[in-house]
Structure formats: C-alpha cells, structure tokens
Amino acid sequence: QHGSTGIVVPPMDASALRAAMQTLWDDPSLAQRYGEAARARYLEVFTAEGLGQAYAELYTQAVAQRQ
C-alpha cells in the first residue's frame, strides 16, 4: 500500500528503487512508520487467523447470495 506501508516502485525501474531507498534513508522516522504499518497489516491480513476470517466472511457472503 503505497504511502501507507511503504513505497511502491515500478518493476525494473532502478532509478525509482534508488529514490525510494534514499527517501527511507533520509527519513528514519518515515521508515519506522512504514515498518510499523506494514507489520500491523501483515498481522491483520496475512496470518492464518486473518486469512481464516477473510475466507469465513467470503463463504458467508457466497451462501447468503445463493439463498
């Protein structure tokens, strides 16, 4: 999530990657905020519990649409 959990750069764009890395190097507090936000997103979305909850919600919606 660009600007929230990090900086997204286009594939194969070394200059954009360099600029993103320089931004983080120049602003350690920004790097820390991105790191903390990325960890929170990981724990919310990508853990077994988070994925299980997302699938449960998806299945609940699918069943509700069939009725």
PDB file of N, CA, C and O in Angstrom:
ATOM      1  N   GLN A   1       0.846  -1.166   0.000  1.00  0.00           N
ATOM      2  CA  GLN A   1       0.000   0.000   0.000  1.00  0.00           C
ATOM      3  C   GLN A   1       0.896   1.235   0.000  1.00  0.00           C
ATOM      4  O   GLN A   1       1.400   1.644   1.041  1.00  0.00           O
ATOM      5  N   HIS A   2       1.050   1.788  -1.179  1.00  0.00           N
ATOM      6  CA  HIS A   2       1.947   2.918  -1.365  1.00  0.00           C
ATOM      7  C   HIS A   2       1.570   4.079  -0.447  1.00  0.00           C
ATOM      8  O   HIS A   2       0.419   4.472  -0.365  1.00  0.00           O
ATOM      9  N   GLY A   3       2.570   4.584   0.244  1.00  0.00           N
ATOM     10  CA  GLY A   3       2.344   5.725   1.116  1.00  0.00           C
ATOM     11  C   GLY A   3       1.753   5.377   2.471  1.00  0.00           C
ATOM     12  O   GLY A   3       1.602   6.238   3.316  1.00  0.00           O
ATOM     13  N   SER A   4       1.426   4.109   2.668  1.00  0.00           N
ATOM     14  CA  SER A   4       0.864   3.688   3.943  1.00  0.00           C
ATOM     15  C   SER A   4       1.781   2.685   4.639  1.00  0.00           C
ATOM     16  O   SER A   4       2.108   2.844   5.807  1.00  0.00           O
ATOM     17  N   THR A   5       2.169   1.656   3.900  1.00  0.00           N
ATOM     18  CA  THR A   5       3.045   0.626   4.455  1.00  0.00           C
ATOM     19  C   THR A   5       4.403   0.595   3.769  1.00  0.00           C
ATOM     20  O   THR A   5       5.220  -0.272   4.043  1.00  0.00           O
ATOM     21  N   GLY A   6       4.621   1.511   2.859  1.00  0.00           N
ATOM     22  CA  GLY A   6       5.894   1.546   2.149  1.00  0.00           C
ATOM     23  C   GLY A   6       5.791   2.384   0.892  1.00  0.00           C
ATOM     24  O   GLY A   6       4.856   3.147   0.708  1.00  0.00           O
ATOM     25  N   ILE A   7       6.792   2.197   0.051  1.00  0.00           N
ATOM     26  CA  ILE A   7       6.852   2.924  -1.214  1.00  0.00           C
ATOM     27  C   ILE A   7       6.841   1.893  -2.335  1.00  0.00           C
ATOM     28  O   ILE A   7       7.704   1.018  -2.385  1.00  0.00           O
ATOM     29  N   VAL A   8       5.887   1.968  -3.213  1.00  0.00           N
ATOM     30  CA  VAL A   8       5.793   1.049  -4.340  1.00  0.00           C
ATOM     31  C   VAL A   8       6.553   1.642  -5.517  1.00  0.00           C
ATOM     32  O   VAL A   8       6.381   2.823  -5.834  1.00  0.00           O
ATOM     33  N   VAL A   9       7.393   0.811  -6.129  1.00  0.00           N
ATOM     34  CA  VAL A   9       8.142   1.259  -7.309  1.00  0.00           C
ATOM     35  C   VAL A   9       7.817   0.327  -8.473  1.00  0.00           C
ATOM     36  O   VAL A   9       7.528  -0.843  -8.274  1.00  0.00           O
ATOM     37  N   PRO A  10       7.863   0.846  -9.677  1.00  0.00           N
ATOM     38  CA  PRO A  10       7.587   0.001 -10.848  1.00  0.00           C
ATOM     39  C   PRO A  10       8.658  -1.075 -11.009  1.00  0.00           C
ATOM     40  O   PRO A  10       9.825  -0.851 -10.665  1.00  0.00           O
ATOM     41  N   PRO A  11       8.283  -2.221 -11.538  1.00  0.00           N
ATOM     42  CA  PRO A  11       9.270  -3.266 -11.794  1.00  0.00           C
ATOM     43  C   PRO A  11      10.348  -2.780 -12.770  1.00  0.00           C
ATOM     44  O   PRO A  11      10.057  -2.001 -13.687  1.00  0.00           O
ATOM     45  N   MET A  12      11.550  -3.241 -12.554  1.00  0.00           N
ATOM     46  CA  MET A  12      12.672  -2.964 -13.459  1.00  0.00           C
ATOM     47  C   MET A  12      13.011  -1.478 -13.556  1.00  0.00           C
ATOM     48  O   MET A  12      13.562  -1.038 -14.554  1.00  0.00           O
ATOM     49  N   ASP A  13      12.672  -0.712 -12.546  1.00  0.00           N
ATOM     50  CA  ASP A  13      12.961   0.719 -12.555  1.00  0.00           C
ATOM     51  C   ASP A  13      13.963   1.022 -11.439  1.00  0.00           C
ATOM     52  O   ASP A  13      13.592   1.366 -10.322  1.00  0.00           O
ATOM     53  N   ALA A  14      15.228   0.869 -11.778  1.00  0.00           N
ATOM     54  CA  ALA A  14      16.288   1.030 -10.790  1.00  0.00           C
ATOM     55  C   ALA A  14      16.324   2.440 -10.212  1.00  0.00           C
ATOM     56  O   ALA A  14      16.587   2.620  -9.015  1.00  0.00           O
ATOM     57  N   SER A  15      16.050   3.436 -11.025  1.00  0.00           N
ATOM     58  CA  SER A  15      16.107   4.801 -10.513  1.00  0.00           C
ATOM     59  C   SER A  15      14.980   5.069  -9.511  1.00  0.00           C
ATOM     60  O   SER A  15      15.173   5.759  -8.509  1.00  0.00           O
ATOM     61  N   ALA A  16      13.801   4.490  -9.753  1.00  0.00           N
ATOM     62  CA  ALA A  16      12.697   4.644  -8.804  1.00  0.00           C
ATOM     63  C   ALA A  16      13.011   3.913  -7.498  1.00  0.00           C
ATOM     64  O   ALA A  16      12.716   4.417  -6.413  1.00  0.00           O
ATOM     65  N   LEU A  17      13.629   2.738  -7.609  1.00  0.00           N
ATOM     66  CA  LEU A  17      14.017   1.994  -6.418  1.00  0.00           C
ATOM     67  C   LEU A  17      15.064   2.770  -5.627  1.00  0.00           C
ATOM     68  O   LEU A  17      14.968   2.885  -4.404  1.00  0.00           O
ATOM     69  N   ARG A  18      16.025   3.334  -6.328  1.00  0.00           N
ATOM     70  CA  ARG A  18      17.053   4.132  -5.667  1.00  0.00           C
ATOM     71  C   ARG A  18      16.428   5.325  -4.942  1.00  0.00           C
ATOM     72  O   ARG A  18      16.767   5.626  -3.799  1.00  0.00           O
ATOM     73  N   ALA A  19      15.498   6.005  -5.601  1.00  0.00           N
ATOM     74  CA  ALA A  19      14.851   7.162  -4.998  1.00  0.00           C
ATOM     75  C   ALA A  19      14.052   6.757  -3.761  1.00  0.00           C
ATOM     76  O   ALA A  19      14.080   7.454  -2.738  1.00  0.00           O
ATOM     77  N   ALA A  20      13.365   5.632  -3.834  1.00  0.00           N
ATOM     78  CA  ALA A  20      12.587   5.151  -2.689  1.00  0.00           C
ATOM     79  C   ALA A  20      13.507   4.815  -1.525  1.00  0.00           C
ATOM     80  O   ALA A  20      13.231   5.182  -0.371  1.00  0.00           O
ATOM     81  N   MET A  21      14.592   4.132  -1.823  1.00  0.00           N
ATOM     82  CA  MET A  21      15.544   3.774  -0.774  1.00  0.00           C
ATOM     83  C   MET A  21      16.177   5.022  -0.162  1.00  0.00           C
ATOM     84  O   MET A  21      16.367   5.096   1.055  1.00  0.00           O
ATOM     85  N   GLN A  22      16.475   6.003  -0.993  1.00  0.00           N
ATOM     86  CA  GLN A  22      17.057   7.237  -0.494  1.00  0.00           C
ATOM     87  C   GLN A  22      16.078   7.978   0.410  1.00  0.00           C
ATOM     88  O   GLN A  22      16.458   8.534   1.444  1.00  0.00           O
ATOM     89  N   THR A  23      14.811   7.965   0.029  1.00  0.00           N
ATOM     90  CA  THR A  23      13.770   8.598   0.851  1.00  0.00           C
ATOM     91  C   THR A  23      13.742   7.991   2.245  1.00  0.00           C
ATOM     92  O   THR A  23      13.697   8.704   3.249  1.00  0.00           O
ATOM     93  N   LEU A  24      13.793   6.661   2.303  1.00  0.00           N
ATOM     94  CA  LEU A  24      13.764   5.981   3.593  1.00  0.00           C
ATOM     95  C   LEU A  24      15.050   6.212   4.376  1.00  0.00           C
ATOM     96  O   LEU A  24      15.026   6.361   5.600  1.00  0.00           O
ATOM     97  N   TRP A  25      16.160   6.247   3.682  1.00  0.00           N
ATOM     98  CA  TRP A  25      17.449   6.508   4.328  1.00  0.00           C
ATOM     99  C   TRP A  25      17.476   7.914   4.938  1.00  0.00           C
ATOM    100  O   TRP A  25      17.969   8.106   6.045  1.00  0.00           O
ATOM    101  N   ASP A  26      16.926   8.869   4.206  1.00  0.00           N
ATOM    102  CA  ASP A  26      16.936  10.267   4.646  1.00  0.00           C
ATOM    103  C   ASP A  26      15.926  10.558   5.752  1.00  0.00           C
ATOM    104  O   ASP A  26      16.044  11.570   6.435  1.00  0.00           O
ATOM    105  N   ASP A  27      14.929   9.697   5.911  1.00  0.00           N
ATOM    106  CA  ASP A  27      13.868   9.940   6.889  1.00  0.00           C
ATOM    107  C   ASP A  27      13.615   8.679   7.719  1.00  0.00           C
ATOM    108  O   ASP A  27      12.662   7.928   7.462  1.00  0.00           O
ATOM    109  N   PRO A  28      14.459   8.411   8.706  1.00  0.00           N
ATOM    110  CA  PRO A  28      14.303   7.198   9.505  1.00  0.00           C
ATOM    111  C   PRO A  28      12.948   7.083  10.203  1.00  0.00           C
ATOM    112  O   PRO A  28      12.430   5.981  10.377  1.00  0.00           O
ATOM    113  N   SER A  29      12.354   8.205  10.573  1.00  0.00           N
ATOM    114  CA  SER A  29      11.047   8.126  11.228  1.00  0.00           C
ATOM    115  C   SER A  29       9.972   7.657  10.239  1.00  0.00           C
ATOM    116  O   SER A  29       9.063   6.910  10.612  1.00  0.00           O
ATOM    117  N   LEU A  30      10.087   8.059   8.982  1.00  0.00           N
ATOM    118  CA  LEU A  30       9.167   7.572   7.950  1.00  0.00           C
ATOM    119  C   LEU A  30       9.358   6.069   7.754  1.00  0.00           C
ATOM    120  O   LEU A  30       8.381   5.319   7.674  1.00  0.00           O
ATOM    121  N   ALA A  31      10.610   5.638   7.689  1.00  0.00           N
ATOM    122  CA  ALA A  31      10.899   4.215   7.544  1.00  0.00           C
ATOM    123  C   ALA A  31      10.305   3.428   8.714  1.00  0.00           C
ATOM    124  O   ALA A  31       9.723   2.352   8.521  1.00  0.00           O
ATOM    125  N   GLN A  32      10.422   3.968   9.914  1.00  0.00           N
ATOM    126  CA  GLN A  32       9.857   3.311  11.094  1.00  0.00           C
ATOM    127  C   GLN A  32       8.332   3.239  11.001  1.00  0.00           C
ATOM    128  O   GLN A  32       7.735   2.204  11.281  1.00  0.00           O
ATOM    129  N   ARG A  33       7.693   4.332  10.597  1.00  0.00           N
ATOM    130  CA  ARG A  33       6.222   4.334  10.469  1.00  0.00           C
ATOM    131  C   ARG A  33       5.773   3.314   9.427  1.00  0.00           C
ATOM    132  O   ARG A  33       4.803   2.584   9.653  1.00  0.00           O
ATOM    133  N   TYR A  34       6.464   3.276   8.290  1.00  0.00           N
ATOM    134  CA  TYR A  34       6.118   2.289   7.261  1.00  0.00           C
ATOM    135  C   TYR A  34       6.291   0.866   7.806  1.00  0.00           C
ATOM    136  O   TYR A  34       5.463  -0.006   7.563  1.00  0.00           O
ATOM    137  N   GLY A  35       7.377   0.647   8.514  1.00  0.00           N
ATOM    138  CA  GLY A  35       7.615  -0.680   9.075  1.00  0.00           C
ATOM    139  C   GLY A  35       6.536  -1.093  10.055  1.00  0.00           C
ATOM    140  O   GLY A  35       6.053  -2.235  10.025  1.00  0.00           O
ATOM    141  N   GLU A  36       6.152  -0.192  10.923  1.00  0.00           N
ATOM    142  CA  GLU A  36       5.100  -0.496  11.895  1.00  0.00           C
ATOM    143  C   GLU A  36       3.756  -0.735  11.207  1.00  0.00           C
ATOM    144  O   GLU A  36       3.017  -1.648  11.570  1.00  0.00           O
ATOM    145  N   ALA A  37       3.448   0.080  10.207  1.00  0.00           N
ATOM    146  CA  ALA A  37       2.190  -0.088   9.473  1.00  0.00           C
ATOM    147  C   ALA A  37       2.195  -1.396   8.682  1.00  0.00           C
ATOM    148  O   ALA A  37       1.166  -2.088   8.601  1.00  0.00           O
ATOM    149  N   ALA A  38       3.340  -1.750   8.112  1.00  0.00           N
ATOM    150  CA  ALA A  38       3.440  -3.000   7.354  1.00  0.00           C
ATOM    151  C   ALA A  38       3.247  -4.198   8.276  1.00  0.00           C
ATOM    152  O   ALA A  38       2.562  -5.161   7.924  1.00  0.00           O
ATOM    153  N   ARG A  39       3.830  -4.152   9.454  1.00  0.00           N
ATOM    154  CA  ARG A  39       3.650  -5.252  10.409  1.00  0.00           C
ATOM    155  C   ARG A  39       2.194  -5.372  10.837  1.00  0.00           C
ATOM    156  O   ARG A  39       1.638  -6.471  10.885  1.00  0.00           O
ATOM    157  N   ALA A  40       1.562  -4.245  11.119  1.00  0.00           N
ATOM    158  CA  ALA A  40       0.149  -4.278  11.509  1.00  0.00           C
ATOM    159  C   ALA A  40      -0.706  -4.867  10.394  1.00  0.00           C
ATOM    160  O   ALA A  40      -1.602  -5.672  10.645  1.00  0.00           O
ATOM    161  N   ARG A  41      -0.431  -4.482   9.151  1.00  0.00           N
ATOM    162  CA  ARG A  41      -1.179  -5.028   8.010  1.00  0.00           C
ATOM    163  C   ARG A  41      -0.944  -6.526   7.874  1.00  0.00           C
ATOM    164  O   ARG A  41      -1.871  -7.288   7.628  1.00  0.00           O
ATOM    165  N   TYR A  42       0.290  -6.943   8.044  1.00  0.00           N
ATOM    166  CA  TYR A  42       0.602  -8.368   7.974  1.00  0.00           C
ATOM    167  C   TYR A  42      -0.202  -9.140   9.021  1.00  0.00           C
ATOM    168  O   TYR A  42      -0.820 -10.163   8.707  1.00  0.00           O
ATOM    169  N   LEU A  43      -0.185  -8.661  10.252  1.00  0.00           N
ATOM    170  CA  LEU A  43      -0.897  -9.355  11.319  1.00  0.00           C
ATOM    171  C   LEU A  43      -2.404  -9.368  11.090  1.00  0.00           C
ATOM    172  O   LEU A  43      -3.091 -10.323  11.454  1.00  0.00           O
ATOM    173  N   GLU A  44      -2.911  -8.329  10.454  1.00  0.00           N
ATOM    174  CA  GLU A  44      -4.349  -8.232  10.194  1.00  0.00           C
ATOM    175  C   GLU A  44      -4.772  -9.090   9.008  1.00  0.00           C
ATOM    176  O   GLU A  44      -5.831  -9.711   9.037  1.00  0.00           O
ATOM    177  N   VAL A  45      -3.949  -9.138   7.965  1.00  0.00           N
ATOM    178  CA  VAL A  45      -4.379  -9.735   6.705  1.00  0.00           C
ATOM    179  C   VAL A  45      -3.740 -11.088   6.419  1.00  0.00           C
ATOM    180  O   VAL A  45      -4.406 -11.988   5.910  1.00  0.00           O
ATOM    181  N   PHE A  46      -2.480 -11.260   6.715  1.00  0.00           N
ATOM    182  CA  PHE A  46      -1.736 -12.392   6.180  1.00  0.00           C
ATOM    183  C   PHE A  46      -1.414 -13.505   7.167  1.00  0.00           C
ATOM    184  O   PHE A  46      -0.737 -14.461   6.807  1.00  0.00           O
ATOM    185  N   THR A  47      -1.887 -13.427   8.385  1.00  0.00           N
ATOM    186  CA  THR A  47      -1.690 -14.530   9.319  1.00  0.00           C
ATOM    187  C   THR A  47      -2.780 -15.563   9.080  1.00  0.00           C
ATOM    188  O   THR A  47      -3.789 -15.294   8.418  1.00  0.00           O
ATOM    189  N   ALA A  48      -2.593 -16.748   9.642  1.00  0.00           N
ATOM    190  CA  ALA A  48      -3.599 -17.801   9.489  1.00  0.00           C
ATOM    191  C   ALA A  48      -4.950 -17.330  10.014  1.00  0.00           C
ATOM    192  O   ALA A  48      -5.994 -17.576   9.388  1.00  0.00           O
ATOM    193  N   GLU A  49      -4.935 -16.635  11.141  1.00  0.00           N
ATOM    194  CA  GLU A  49      -6.193 -16.146  11.717  1.00  0.00           C
ATOM    195  C   GLU A  49      -6.861 -15.129  10.795  1.00  0.00           C
ATOM    196  O   GLU A  49      -8.068 -15.191  10.545  1.00  0.00           O
ATOM    197  N   GLY A  50      -6.079 -14.192  10.274  1.00  0.00           N
ATOM    198  CA  GLY A  50      -6.627 -13.171   9.381  1.00  0.00           C
ATOM    199  C   GLY A  50      -7.168 -13.770   8.094  1.00  0.00           C
ATOM    200  O   GLY A  50      -8.258 -13.411   7.632  1.00  0.00           O
ATOM    201  N   LEU A  51      -6.408 -14.688   7.508  1.00  0.00           N
ATOM    202  CA  LEU A  51      -6.873 -15.339   6.275  1.00  0.00           C
ATOM    203  C   LEU A  51      -8.109 -16.194   6.537  1.00  0.00           C
ATOM    204  O   LEU A  51      -9.040 -16.215   5.730  1.00  0.00           O
ATOM    205  N   GLY A  52      -8.110 -16.900   7.662  1.00  0.00           N
ATOM    206  CA  GLY A  52      -9.276 -17.715   8.012  1.00  0.00           C
ATOM    207  C   GLY A  52     -10.529 -16.870   8.163  1.00  0.00           C
ATOM    208  O   GLY A  52     -11.603 -17.232   7.670  1.00  0.00           O
ATOM    209  N   GLN A  53     -10.378 -15.718   8.806  1.00  0.00           N
ATOM    210  CA  GLN A  53     -11.523 -14.824   8.980  1.00  0.00           C
ATOM    211  C   GLN A  53     -12.001 -14.286   7.635  1.00  0.00           C
ATOM    212  O   GLN A  53     -13.204 -14.215   7.378  1.00  0.00           O
ATOM    213  N   ALA A  54     -11.069 -13.931   6.762  1.00  0.00           N
ATOM    214  CA  ALA A  54     -11.439 -13.414   5.442  1.00  0.00           C
ATOM    215  C   ALA A  54     -12.185 -14.472   4.635  1.00  0.00           C
ATOM    216  O   ALA A  54     -13.192 -14.178   3.978  1.00  0.00           O
ATOM    217  N   TYR A  55     -11.692 -15.727   4.680  1.00  0.00           N
ATOM    218  CA  TYR A  55     -12.384 -16.798   3.954  1.00  0.00           C
ATOM    219  C   TYR A  55     -13.751 -17.080   4.552  1.00  0.00           C
ATOM    220  O   TYR A  55     -14.718 -17.336   3.826  1.00  0.00           O
ATOM    221  N   ALA A  56     -13.874 -17.041   5.867  1.00  0.00           N
ATOM    222  CA  ALA A  56     -15.170 -17.264   6.508  1.00  0.00           C
ATOM    223  C   ALA A  56     -16.173 -16.215   6.063  1.00  0.00           C
ATOM    224  O   ALA A  56     -17.333 -16.536   5.755  1.00  0.00           O
ATOM    225  N   GLU A  57     -15.734 -14.961   6.002  1.00  0.00           N
ATOM    226  CA  GLU A  57     -16.619 -13.890   5.540  1.00  0.00           C
ATOM    227  C   GLU A  57     -17.005 -14.095   4.077  1.00  0.00           C
ATOM    228  O   GLU A  57     -18.164 -13.902   3.696  1.00  0.00           O
ATOM    229  N   LEU A  58     -16.045 -14.505   3.265  1.00  0.00           N
ATOM    230  CA  LEU A  58     -16.317 -14.754   1.848  1.00  0.00           C
ATOM    231  C   LEU A  58     -17.337 -15.876   1.671  1.00  0.00           C
ATOM    232  O   LEU A  58     -18.293 -15.748   0.902  1.00  0.00           O
ATOM    233  N   TYR A  59     -17.151 -16.970   2.397  1.00  0.00           N
ATOM    234  CA  TYR A  59     -18.085 -18.089   2.298  1.00  0.00           C
ATOM    235  C   TYR A  59     -19.472 -17.696   2.803  1.00  0.00           C
ATOM    236  O   TYR A  59     -20.485 -18.096   2.225  1.00  0.00           O
ATOM    237  N   THR A  60     -19.537 -16.928   3.864  1.00  0.00           N
ATOM    238  CA  THR A  60     -20.814 -16.463   4.382  1.00  0.00           C
ATOM    239  C   THR A  60     -21.553 -15.630   3.340  1.00  0.00           C
ATOM    240  O   THR A  60     -22.761 -15.793   3.125  1.00  0.00           O
ATOM    241  N   GLN A  61     -20.834 -14.756   2.659  1.00  0.00           N
ATOM    242  CA  GLN A  61     -21.441 -13.941   1.602  1.00  0.00           C
ATOM    243  C   GLN A  61     -21.899 -14.807   0.431  1.00  0.00           C
ATOM    244  O   GLN A  61     -22.982 -14.591  -0.127  1.00  0.00           O
ATOM    245  N   ALA A  62     -21.098 -15.795   0.071  1.00  0.00           N
ATOM    246  CA  ALA A  62     -21.460 -16.686  -1.045  1.00  0.00           C
ATOM    247  C   ALA A  62     -22.718 -17.469  -0.722  1.00  0.00           C
ATOM    248  O   ALA A  62     -23.618 -17.592  -1.573  1.00  0.00           O
ATOM    249  N   VAL A  63     -22.826 -17.975   0.485  1.00  0.00           N
ATOM    250  CA  VAL A  63     -24.021 -18.737   0.882  1.00  0.00           C
ATOM    251  C   VAL A  63     -25.240 -17.824   0.921  1.00  0.00           C
ATOM    252  O   VAL A  63     -26.326 -18.204   0.471  1.00  0.00           O
ATOM    253  N   ALA A  64     -25.048 -16.614   1.422  1.00  0.00           N
ATOM    254  CA  ALA A  64     -26.180 -15.673   1.500  1.00  0.00           C
ATOM    255  C   ALA A  64     -26.694 -15.324   0.102  1.00  0.00           C
ATOM    256  O   ALA A  64     -27.902 -15.158  -0.094  1.00  0.00           O
ATOM    257  N   GLN A  65     -25.816 -15.229  -0.873  1.00  0.00           N
ATOM    258  CA  GLN A  65     -26.231 -14.902  -2.240  1.00  0.00           C
ATOM    259  C   GLN A  65     -26.980 -16.063  -2.888  1.00  0.00           C
ATOM    260  O   GLN A  65     -27.812 -15.851  -3.749  1.00  0.00           O
ATOM    261  N   ARG A  66     -26.687 -17.262  -2.492  1.00  0.00           N
ATOM    262  CA  ARG A  66     -27.357 -18.431  -3.083  1.00  0.00           C
ATOM    263  C   ARG A  66     -28.753 -18.616  -2.533  1.00  0.00           C
ATOM    264  O   ARG A  66     -29.558 -19.325  -3.119  1.00  0.00           O
ATOM    265  N   GLN A  67     -29.052 -17.988  -1.407  1.00  0.00           N
ATOM    266  CA  GLN A  67     -30.368 -18.204  -0.786  1.00  0.00           C
ATOM    267  C   GLN A  67     -31.375 -17.228  -1.316  1.00  0.00           C
ATOM    268  O   GLN A  67     -31.226 -16.214  -1.782  1.00  0.00           O
TER     269      GLN A  67
END
